mmCIF file of C-alpha atoms and ligand atoms in Angstrom:
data_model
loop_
_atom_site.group_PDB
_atom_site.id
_atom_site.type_symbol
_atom_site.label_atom_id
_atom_site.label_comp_id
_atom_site.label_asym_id
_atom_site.label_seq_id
_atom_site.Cartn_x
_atom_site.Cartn_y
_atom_site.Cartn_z
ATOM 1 C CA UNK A 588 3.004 14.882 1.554
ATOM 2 C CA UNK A 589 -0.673 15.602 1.075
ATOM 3 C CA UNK A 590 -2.958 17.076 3.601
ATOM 4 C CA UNK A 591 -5.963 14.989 2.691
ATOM 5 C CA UNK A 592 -6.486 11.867 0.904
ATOM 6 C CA UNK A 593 -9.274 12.877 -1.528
ATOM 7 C CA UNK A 594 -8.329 11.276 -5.138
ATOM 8 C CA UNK A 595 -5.348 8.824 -5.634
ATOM 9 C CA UNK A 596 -3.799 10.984 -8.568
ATOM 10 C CA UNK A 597 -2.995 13.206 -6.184
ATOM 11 C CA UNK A 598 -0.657 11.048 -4.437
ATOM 12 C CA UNK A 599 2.662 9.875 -5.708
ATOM 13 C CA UNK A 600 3.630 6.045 -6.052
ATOM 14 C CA UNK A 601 6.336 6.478 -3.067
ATOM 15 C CA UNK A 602 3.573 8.196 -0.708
ATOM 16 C CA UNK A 603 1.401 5.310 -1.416
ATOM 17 C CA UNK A 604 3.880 2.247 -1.379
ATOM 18 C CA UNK A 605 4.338 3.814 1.764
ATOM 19 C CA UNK A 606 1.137 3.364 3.708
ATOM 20 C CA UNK A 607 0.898 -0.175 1.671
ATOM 21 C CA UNK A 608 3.207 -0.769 3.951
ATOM 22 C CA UNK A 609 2.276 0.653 7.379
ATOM 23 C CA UNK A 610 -0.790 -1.080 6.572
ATOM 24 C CA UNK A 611 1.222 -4.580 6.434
ATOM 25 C CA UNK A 612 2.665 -3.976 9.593
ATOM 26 C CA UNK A 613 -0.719 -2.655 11.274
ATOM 27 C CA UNK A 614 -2.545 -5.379 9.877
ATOM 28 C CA UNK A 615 0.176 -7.998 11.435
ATOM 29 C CA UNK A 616 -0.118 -5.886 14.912
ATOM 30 C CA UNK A 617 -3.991 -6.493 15.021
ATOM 31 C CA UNK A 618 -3.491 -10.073 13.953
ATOM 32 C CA UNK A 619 -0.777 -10.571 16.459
ATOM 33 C CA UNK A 620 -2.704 -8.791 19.529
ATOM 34 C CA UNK A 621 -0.336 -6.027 19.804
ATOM 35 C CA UNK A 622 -1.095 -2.414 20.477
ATOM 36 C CA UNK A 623 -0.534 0.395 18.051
ATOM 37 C CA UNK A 624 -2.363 3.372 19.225
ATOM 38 C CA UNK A 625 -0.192 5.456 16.962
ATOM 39 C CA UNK A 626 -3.923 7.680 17.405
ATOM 40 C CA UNK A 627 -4.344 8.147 21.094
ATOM 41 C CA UNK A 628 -6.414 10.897 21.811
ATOM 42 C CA UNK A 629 -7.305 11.891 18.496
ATOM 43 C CA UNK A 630 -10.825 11.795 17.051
ATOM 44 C CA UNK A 631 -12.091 11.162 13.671
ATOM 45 C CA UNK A 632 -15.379 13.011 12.488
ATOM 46 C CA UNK A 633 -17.619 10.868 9.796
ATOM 47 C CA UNK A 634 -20.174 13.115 7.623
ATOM 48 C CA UNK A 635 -22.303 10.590 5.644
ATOM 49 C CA UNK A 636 -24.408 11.842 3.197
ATOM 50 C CA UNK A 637 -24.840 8.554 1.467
ATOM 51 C CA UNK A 638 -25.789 4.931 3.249
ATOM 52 C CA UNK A 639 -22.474 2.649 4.804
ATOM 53 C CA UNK A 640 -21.657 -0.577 6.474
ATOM 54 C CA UNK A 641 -17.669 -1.160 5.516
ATOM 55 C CA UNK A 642 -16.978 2.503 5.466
ATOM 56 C CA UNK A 643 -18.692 3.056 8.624
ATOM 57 C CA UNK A 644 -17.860 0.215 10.472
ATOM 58 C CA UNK A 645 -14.373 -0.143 9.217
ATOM 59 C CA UNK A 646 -13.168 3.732 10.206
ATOM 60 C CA UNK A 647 -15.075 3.848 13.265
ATOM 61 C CA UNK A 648 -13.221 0.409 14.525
ATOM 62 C CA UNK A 649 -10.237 1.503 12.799
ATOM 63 C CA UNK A 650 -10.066 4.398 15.063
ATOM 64 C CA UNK A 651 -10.370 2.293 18.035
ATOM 65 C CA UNK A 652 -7.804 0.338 17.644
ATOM 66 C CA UNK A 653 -5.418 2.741 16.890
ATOM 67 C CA UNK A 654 -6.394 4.288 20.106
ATOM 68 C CA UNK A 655 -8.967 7.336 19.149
ATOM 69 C CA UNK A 656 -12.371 8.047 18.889
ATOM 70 C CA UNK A 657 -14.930 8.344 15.815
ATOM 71 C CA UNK A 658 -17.766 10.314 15.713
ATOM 72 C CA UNK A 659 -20.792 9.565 13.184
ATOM 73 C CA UNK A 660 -22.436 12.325 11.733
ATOM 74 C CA UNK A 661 -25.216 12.022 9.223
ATOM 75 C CA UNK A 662 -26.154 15.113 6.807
ATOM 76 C CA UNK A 663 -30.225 14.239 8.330
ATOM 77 C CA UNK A 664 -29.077 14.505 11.875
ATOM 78 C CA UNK A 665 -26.822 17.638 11.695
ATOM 79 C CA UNK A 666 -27.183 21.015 10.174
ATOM 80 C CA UNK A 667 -25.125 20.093 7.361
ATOM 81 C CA UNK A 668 -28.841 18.471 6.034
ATOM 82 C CA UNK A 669 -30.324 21.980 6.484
ATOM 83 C CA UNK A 670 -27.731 23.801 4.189
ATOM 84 C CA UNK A 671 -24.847 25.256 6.504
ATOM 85 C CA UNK A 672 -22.229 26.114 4.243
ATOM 86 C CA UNK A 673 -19.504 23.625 3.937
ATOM 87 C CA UNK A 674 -16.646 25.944 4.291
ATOM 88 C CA UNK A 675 -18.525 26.767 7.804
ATOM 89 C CA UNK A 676 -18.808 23.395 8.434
ATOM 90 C CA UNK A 677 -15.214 22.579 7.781
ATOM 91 C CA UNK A 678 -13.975 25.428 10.244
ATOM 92 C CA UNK A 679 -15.950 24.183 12.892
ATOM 93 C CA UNK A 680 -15.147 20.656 12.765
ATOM 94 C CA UNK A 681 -11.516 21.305 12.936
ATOM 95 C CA UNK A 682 -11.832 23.160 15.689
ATOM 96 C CA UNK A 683 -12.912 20.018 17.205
ATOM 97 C CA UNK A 684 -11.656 16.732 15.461
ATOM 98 C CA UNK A 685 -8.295 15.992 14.256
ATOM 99 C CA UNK A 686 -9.684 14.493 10.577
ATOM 100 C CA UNK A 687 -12.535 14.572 8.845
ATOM 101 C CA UNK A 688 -14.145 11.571 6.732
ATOM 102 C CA UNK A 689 -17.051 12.365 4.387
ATOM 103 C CA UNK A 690 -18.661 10.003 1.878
ATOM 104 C CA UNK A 691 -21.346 12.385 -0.080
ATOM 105 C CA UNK A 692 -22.161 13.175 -3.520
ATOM 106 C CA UNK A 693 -20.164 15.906 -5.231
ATOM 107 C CA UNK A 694 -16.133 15.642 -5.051
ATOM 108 C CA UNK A 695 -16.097 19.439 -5.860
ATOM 109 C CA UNK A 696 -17.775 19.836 -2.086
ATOM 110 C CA UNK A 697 -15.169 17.829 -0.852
ATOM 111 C CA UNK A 698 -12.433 19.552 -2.279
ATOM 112 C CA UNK A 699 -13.392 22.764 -0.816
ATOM 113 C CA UNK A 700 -14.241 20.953 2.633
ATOM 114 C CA UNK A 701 -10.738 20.028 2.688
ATOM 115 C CA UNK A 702 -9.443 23.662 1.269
ATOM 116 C CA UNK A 703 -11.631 25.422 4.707
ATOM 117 C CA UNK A 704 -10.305 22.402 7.019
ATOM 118 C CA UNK A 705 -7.336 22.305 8.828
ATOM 119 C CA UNK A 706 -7.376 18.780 9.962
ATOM 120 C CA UNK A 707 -6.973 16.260 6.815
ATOM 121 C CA UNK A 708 -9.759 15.105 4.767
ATOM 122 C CA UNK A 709 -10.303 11.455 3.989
ATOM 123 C CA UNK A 710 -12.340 10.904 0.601
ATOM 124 C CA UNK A 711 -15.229 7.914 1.946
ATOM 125 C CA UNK A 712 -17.177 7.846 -1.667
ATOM 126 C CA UNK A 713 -18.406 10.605 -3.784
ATOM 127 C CA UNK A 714 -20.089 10.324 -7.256
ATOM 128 C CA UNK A 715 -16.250 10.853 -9.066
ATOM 129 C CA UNK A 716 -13.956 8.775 -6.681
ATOM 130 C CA UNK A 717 -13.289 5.962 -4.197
ATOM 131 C CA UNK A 718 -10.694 6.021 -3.262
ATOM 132 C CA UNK A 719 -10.110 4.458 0.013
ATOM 133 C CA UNK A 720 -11.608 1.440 -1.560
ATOM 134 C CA UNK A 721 -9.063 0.987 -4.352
ATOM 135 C CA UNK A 722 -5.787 1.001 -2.374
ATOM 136 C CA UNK A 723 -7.741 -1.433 -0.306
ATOM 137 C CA UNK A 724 -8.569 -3.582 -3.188
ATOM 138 C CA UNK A 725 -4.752 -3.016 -4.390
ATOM 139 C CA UNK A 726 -3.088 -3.940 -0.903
ATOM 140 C CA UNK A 727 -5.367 -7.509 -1.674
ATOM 141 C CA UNK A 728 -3.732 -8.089 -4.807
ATOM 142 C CA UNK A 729 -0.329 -7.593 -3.260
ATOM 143 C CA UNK A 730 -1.622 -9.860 -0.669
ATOM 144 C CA UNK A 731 -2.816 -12.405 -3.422
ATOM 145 C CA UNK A 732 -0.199 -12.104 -6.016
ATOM 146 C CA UNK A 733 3.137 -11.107 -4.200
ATOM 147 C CA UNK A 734 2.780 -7.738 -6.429
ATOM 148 C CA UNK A 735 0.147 -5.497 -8.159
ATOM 149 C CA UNK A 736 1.530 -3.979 -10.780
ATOM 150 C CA UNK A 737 4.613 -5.117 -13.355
ATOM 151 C CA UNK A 738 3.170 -7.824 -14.704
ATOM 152 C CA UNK A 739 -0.745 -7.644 -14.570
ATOM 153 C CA UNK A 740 -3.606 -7.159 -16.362
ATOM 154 C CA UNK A 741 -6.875 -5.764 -15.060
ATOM 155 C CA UNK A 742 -10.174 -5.231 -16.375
ATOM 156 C CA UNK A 743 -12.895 -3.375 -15.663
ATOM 157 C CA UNK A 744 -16.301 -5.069 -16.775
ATOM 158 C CA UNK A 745 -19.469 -2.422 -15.803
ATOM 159 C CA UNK A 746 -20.714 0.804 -15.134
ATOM 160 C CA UNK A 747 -17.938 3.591 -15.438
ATOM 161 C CA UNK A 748 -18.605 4.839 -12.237
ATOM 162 C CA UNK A 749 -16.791 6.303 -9.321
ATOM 163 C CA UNK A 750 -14.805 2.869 -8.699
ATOM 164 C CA UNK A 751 -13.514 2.857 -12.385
ATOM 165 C CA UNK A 752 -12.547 6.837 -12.121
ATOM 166 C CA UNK A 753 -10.310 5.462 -8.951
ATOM 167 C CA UNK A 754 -9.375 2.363 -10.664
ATOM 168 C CA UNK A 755 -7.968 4.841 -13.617
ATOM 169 C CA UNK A 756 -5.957 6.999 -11.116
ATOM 170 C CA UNK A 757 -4.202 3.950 -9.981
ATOM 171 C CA UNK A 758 -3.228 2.782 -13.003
ATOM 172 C CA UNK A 759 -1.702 6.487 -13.701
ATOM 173 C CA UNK A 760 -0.421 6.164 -10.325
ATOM 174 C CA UNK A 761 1.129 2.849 -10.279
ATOM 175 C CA UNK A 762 1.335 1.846 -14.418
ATOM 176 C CA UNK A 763 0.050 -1.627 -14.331
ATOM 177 C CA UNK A 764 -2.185 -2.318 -18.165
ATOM 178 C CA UNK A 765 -5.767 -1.561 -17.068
ATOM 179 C CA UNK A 766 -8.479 -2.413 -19.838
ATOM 180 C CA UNK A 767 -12.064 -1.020 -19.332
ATOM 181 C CA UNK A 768 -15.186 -2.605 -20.521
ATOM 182 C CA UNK A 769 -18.590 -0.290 -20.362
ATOM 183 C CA UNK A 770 -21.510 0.265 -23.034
ATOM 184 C CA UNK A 771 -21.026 3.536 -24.896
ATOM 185 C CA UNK A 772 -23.383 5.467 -23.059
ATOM 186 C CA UNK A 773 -21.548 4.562 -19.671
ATOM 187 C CA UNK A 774 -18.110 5.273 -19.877
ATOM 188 C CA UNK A 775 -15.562 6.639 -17.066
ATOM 189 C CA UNK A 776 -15.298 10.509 -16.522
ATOM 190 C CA UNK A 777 -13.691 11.684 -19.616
ATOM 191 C CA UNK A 778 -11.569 14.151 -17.681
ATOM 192 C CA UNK A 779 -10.462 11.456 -15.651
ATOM 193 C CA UNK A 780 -9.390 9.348 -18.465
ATOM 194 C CA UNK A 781 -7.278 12.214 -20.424
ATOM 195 C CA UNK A 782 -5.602 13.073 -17.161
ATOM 196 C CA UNK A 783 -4.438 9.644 -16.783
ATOM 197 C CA UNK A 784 -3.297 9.150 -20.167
ATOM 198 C CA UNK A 785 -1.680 12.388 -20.000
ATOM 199 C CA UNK A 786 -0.045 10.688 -16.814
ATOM 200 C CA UNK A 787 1.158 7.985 -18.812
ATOM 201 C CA UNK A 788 -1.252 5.371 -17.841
ATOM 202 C CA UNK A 789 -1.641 2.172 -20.171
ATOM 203 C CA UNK A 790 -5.511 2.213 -20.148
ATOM 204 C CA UNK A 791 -7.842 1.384 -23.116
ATOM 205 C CA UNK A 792 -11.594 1.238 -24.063
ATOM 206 C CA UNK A 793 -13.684 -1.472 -25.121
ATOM 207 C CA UNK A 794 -17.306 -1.895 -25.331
ATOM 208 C CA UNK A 795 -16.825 -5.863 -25.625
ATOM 209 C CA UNK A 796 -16.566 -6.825 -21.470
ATOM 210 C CA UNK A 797 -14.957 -10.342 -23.762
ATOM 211 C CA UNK A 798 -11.887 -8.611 -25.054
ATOM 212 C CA UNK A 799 -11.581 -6.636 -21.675
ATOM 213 C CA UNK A 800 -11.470 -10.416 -19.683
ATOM 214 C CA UNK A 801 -9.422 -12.339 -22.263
ATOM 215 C CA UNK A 802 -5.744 -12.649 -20.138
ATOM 216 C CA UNK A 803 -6.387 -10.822 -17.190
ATOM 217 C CA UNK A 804 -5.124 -11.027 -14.078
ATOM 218 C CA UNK A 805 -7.829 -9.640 -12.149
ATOM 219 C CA UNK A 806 -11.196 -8.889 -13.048
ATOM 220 C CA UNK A 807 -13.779 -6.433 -11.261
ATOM 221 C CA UNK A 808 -17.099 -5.261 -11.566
ATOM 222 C CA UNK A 809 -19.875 -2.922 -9.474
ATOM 223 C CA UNK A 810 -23.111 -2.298 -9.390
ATOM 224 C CA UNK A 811 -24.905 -1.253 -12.855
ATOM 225 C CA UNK A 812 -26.951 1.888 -10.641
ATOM 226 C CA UNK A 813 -24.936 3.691 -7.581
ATOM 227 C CA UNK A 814 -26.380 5.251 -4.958
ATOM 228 C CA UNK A 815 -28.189 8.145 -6.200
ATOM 229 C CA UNK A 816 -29.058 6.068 -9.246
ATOM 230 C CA UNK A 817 -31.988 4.193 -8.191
ATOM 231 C CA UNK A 818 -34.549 5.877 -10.198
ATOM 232 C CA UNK A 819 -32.710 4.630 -13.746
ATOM 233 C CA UNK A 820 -32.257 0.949 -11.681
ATOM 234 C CA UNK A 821 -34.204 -0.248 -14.721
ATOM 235 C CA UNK A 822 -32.977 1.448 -17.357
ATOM 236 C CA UNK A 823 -29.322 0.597 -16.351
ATOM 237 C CA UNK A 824 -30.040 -3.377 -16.554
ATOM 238 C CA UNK A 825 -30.797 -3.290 -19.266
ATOM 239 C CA UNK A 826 -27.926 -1.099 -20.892
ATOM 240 C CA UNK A 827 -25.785 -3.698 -18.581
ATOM 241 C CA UNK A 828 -26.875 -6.602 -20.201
ATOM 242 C CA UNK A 829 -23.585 -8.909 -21.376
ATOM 243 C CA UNK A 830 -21.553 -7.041 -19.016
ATOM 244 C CA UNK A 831 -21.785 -9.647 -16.082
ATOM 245 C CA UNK A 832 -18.885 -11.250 -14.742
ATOM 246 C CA UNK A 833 -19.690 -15.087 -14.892
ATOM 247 C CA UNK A 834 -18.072 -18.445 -15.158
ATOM 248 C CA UNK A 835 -18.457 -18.154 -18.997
ATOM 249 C CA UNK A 836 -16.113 -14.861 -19.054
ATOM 250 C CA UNK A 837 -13.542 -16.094 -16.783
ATOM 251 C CA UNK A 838 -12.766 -19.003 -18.941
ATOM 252 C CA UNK A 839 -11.336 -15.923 -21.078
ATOM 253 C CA UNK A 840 -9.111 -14.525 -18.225
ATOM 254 C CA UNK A 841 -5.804 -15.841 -16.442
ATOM 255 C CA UNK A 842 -6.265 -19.255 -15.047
ATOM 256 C CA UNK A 843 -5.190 -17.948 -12.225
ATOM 257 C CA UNK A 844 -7.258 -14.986 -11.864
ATOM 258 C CA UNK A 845 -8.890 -12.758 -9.337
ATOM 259 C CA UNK A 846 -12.205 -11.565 -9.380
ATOM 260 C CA UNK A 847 -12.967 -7.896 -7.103
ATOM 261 C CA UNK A 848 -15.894 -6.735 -6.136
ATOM 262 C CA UNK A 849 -16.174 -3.476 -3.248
ATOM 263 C CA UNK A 850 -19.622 -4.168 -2.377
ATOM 264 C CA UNK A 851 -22.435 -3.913 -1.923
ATOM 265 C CA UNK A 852 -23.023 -6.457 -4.835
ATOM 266 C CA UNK A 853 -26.221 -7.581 -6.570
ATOM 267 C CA UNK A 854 -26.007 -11.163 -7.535
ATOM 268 C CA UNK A 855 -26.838 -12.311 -10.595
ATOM 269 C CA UNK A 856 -27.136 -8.972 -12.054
ATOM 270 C CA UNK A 857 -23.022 -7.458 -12.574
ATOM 271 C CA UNK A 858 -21.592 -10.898 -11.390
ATOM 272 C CA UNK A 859 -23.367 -14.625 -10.560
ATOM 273 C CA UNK A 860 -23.796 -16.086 -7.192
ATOM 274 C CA UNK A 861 -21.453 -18.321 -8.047
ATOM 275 C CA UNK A 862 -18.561 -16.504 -9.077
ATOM 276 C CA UNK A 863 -18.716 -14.457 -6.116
ATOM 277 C CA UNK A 864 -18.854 -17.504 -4.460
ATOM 278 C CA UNK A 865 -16.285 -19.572 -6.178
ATOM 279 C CA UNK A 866 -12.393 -19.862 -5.636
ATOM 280 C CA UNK A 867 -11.407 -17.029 -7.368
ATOM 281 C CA UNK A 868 -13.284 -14.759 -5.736
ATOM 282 C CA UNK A 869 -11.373 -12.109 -3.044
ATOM 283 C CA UNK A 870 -14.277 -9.953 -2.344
ATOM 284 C CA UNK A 871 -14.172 -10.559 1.103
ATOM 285 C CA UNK A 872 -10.528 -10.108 1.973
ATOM 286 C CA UNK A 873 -10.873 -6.828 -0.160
ATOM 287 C CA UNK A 874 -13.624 -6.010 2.344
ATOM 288 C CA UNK A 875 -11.303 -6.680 5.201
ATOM 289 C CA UNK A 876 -8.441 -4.910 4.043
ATOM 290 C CA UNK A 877 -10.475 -1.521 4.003
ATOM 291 C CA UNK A 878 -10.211 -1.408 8.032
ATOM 292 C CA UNK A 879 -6.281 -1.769 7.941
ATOM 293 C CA UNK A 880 -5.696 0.210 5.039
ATOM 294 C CA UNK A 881 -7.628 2.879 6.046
ATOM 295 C CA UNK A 882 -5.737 2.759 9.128
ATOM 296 C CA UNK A 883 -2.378 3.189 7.811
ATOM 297 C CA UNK A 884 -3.939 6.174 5.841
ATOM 298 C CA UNK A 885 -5.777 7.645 9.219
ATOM 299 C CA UNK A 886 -2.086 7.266 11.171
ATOM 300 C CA UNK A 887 -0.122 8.746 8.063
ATOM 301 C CA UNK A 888 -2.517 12.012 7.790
ATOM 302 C CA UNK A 889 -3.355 12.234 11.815
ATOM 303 C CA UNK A 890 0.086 11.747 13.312
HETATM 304 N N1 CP B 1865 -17.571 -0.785 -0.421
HETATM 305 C C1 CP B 1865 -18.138 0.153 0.365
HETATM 306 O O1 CP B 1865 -17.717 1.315 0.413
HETATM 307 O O2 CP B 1865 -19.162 -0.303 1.128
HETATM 308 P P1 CP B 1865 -20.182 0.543 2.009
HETATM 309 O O3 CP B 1865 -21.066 1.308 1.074
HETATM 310 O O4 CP B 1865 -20.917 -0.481 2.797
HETATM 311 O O5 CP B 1865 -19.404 1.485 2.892
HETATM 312 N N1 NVA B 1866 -20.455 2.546 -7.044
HETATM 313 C C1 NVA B 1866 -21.075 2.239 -5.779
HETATM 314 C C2 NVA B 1866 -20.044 1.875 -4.756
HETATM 315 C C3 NVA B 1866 -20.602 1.523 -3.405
HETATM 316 C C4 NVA B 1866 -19.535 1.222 -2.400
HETATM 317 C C5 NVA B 1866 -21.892 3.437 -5.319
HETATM 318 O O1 NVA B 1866 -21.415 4.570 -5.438
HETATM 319 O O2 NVA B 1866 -23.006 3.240 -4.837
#
């Protein structure tokens, strides 16, 4: 098994079936009351180089119940802000902590935190990936739909940003039909793309966000500018324009349908008030499922 959890295409299907389902069973033990400090002890160290409320909150009280201890570190507050090498950083952390979180910009610094580290590295958000959130938003559908991947469709309606990079690595990863909808200028990471076709993945392009929606199963969207983005905030909306989810487009999917979103979400802009509101949204049990899943991923690395 893998060291760190930095990109879900490094993972096999069996590795990650597998914490799908310690997170079922930790998620029943919290619901239930029950202990499962399967991390006494242990602490978790959180770099954030980029803003958080679910990552944050959701690892730090994940690590609490599982019996350990996080530590928030921000980049501003710490002498990674002031340019200490990471591969200095990452030796003395582990000399401390028993994992490492980090949500920051470049996946390339991650990878060689993790390659200097010799406690596991969890991937919390970088430019390229996220993917912490994705197996999240999967262990929803499985929630919602019995299953997540024979016999679904899912579309991608947006920016091709870190979300749809991770979204891409789990259809590799787990071969459900994945259909992606972005304007040309805004499509996922190339290299990502080839690497999951050369995977075997069952992914395909589409500039029309119409014939990305028409049948599917679930349907998910993100903000049109990321963080680090907020200087082409203009620009972006109006590239984005058409590529909303709204009650208009998911008259096109599955009756049945969900509708994703990881948050942060701006309303009205990638998807309407009301959609987000309505019945078939799950953006909210997504959210929830971050804290369990990234518990069962915490226990499997940290043990
Ligand atoms: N979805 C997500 O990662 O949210 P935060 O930026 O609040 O952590
Ligand atoms: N794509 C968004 C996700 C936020 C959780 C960003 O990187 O800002």
């Amino acid at each position: 098994m893998k060291k760190d959890f930095l990109s879900l295409a490094d993972w096999s299907r069996d590795d990650l079936l597998a914490i799908f389902d310690l997170t079922a069973e930790l998620k029943a033990k919290q619901k239930r009351g029950e202990e499962h400090r399967l991390l006494a002890g242990k602490t978790l160290g959180m770099i954030f180089e980029k803003s958080s409320t679910r990552t944050r909150v959701s690892f730090e009280v994940g690590m609490y119940q599982l019996g350990g201890h996080a530590l928030f570190l921000s980049s501003g507050t710490t002498q990674i802000g002031r340019g200490e090498p990471i591969k200095d950083t990452a030796r003395v952390m582990a000399r401390y902590v028993d994992g490492i979180m980090i949500r920051t910009f470049s996946q390339e610094g991650v990878e060689e935190l993790a390659r200097w580290s010799d406690v596991p590295v969890i991937n919390g958000l970088t430019d390229m990936y996220h993917p912490c959130q994705v197996m999240a938003d999967l262990f929803t559908v499985i929630e919602h739909k019995g299953e997540a991947w024979s016999g679904l469709t899912y579309c991608w309606i947006g920016d091709g940003n870190n979300m749809a990079n991770s979204w891409i690595n789990a259809a590799a990863v787990f071969g459900f039909e994945l259909k992606v909808a972005t304007p040309d200028g805004y499509r996922p990471d190339a290299r990502v793309m080839e690497r999951a076709r050369g995977m075997g993945a069952r992914i395909t392009y589409t500039a029309d966000p119409a014939e990305a929606a028409r049948g599917a199963h679930v349907l998910n969207t993100d903000v049109w500018a990321s963080m680090g983005q907020e200087a082409e905030q203009k620009e972006r909306a109006a590239a984005f324009k058409g590529y909303q989810i709204n009650s208009g487009l998911l008259k096109l999917a599955d009756p049945k349908c969900v509708v994703m979103h990881c948050l942060p979400a701006h309303r009205d802009e990638e998807i309407t008030d009301e959609v987000i509101e309505g019945p078939h949204s799950i953006v909210f049990d997504e959210a929830e499922n971050r804290l369990h899943v990234q518990k069962a991923i915490m226990a499997t690395l940290m043990r």
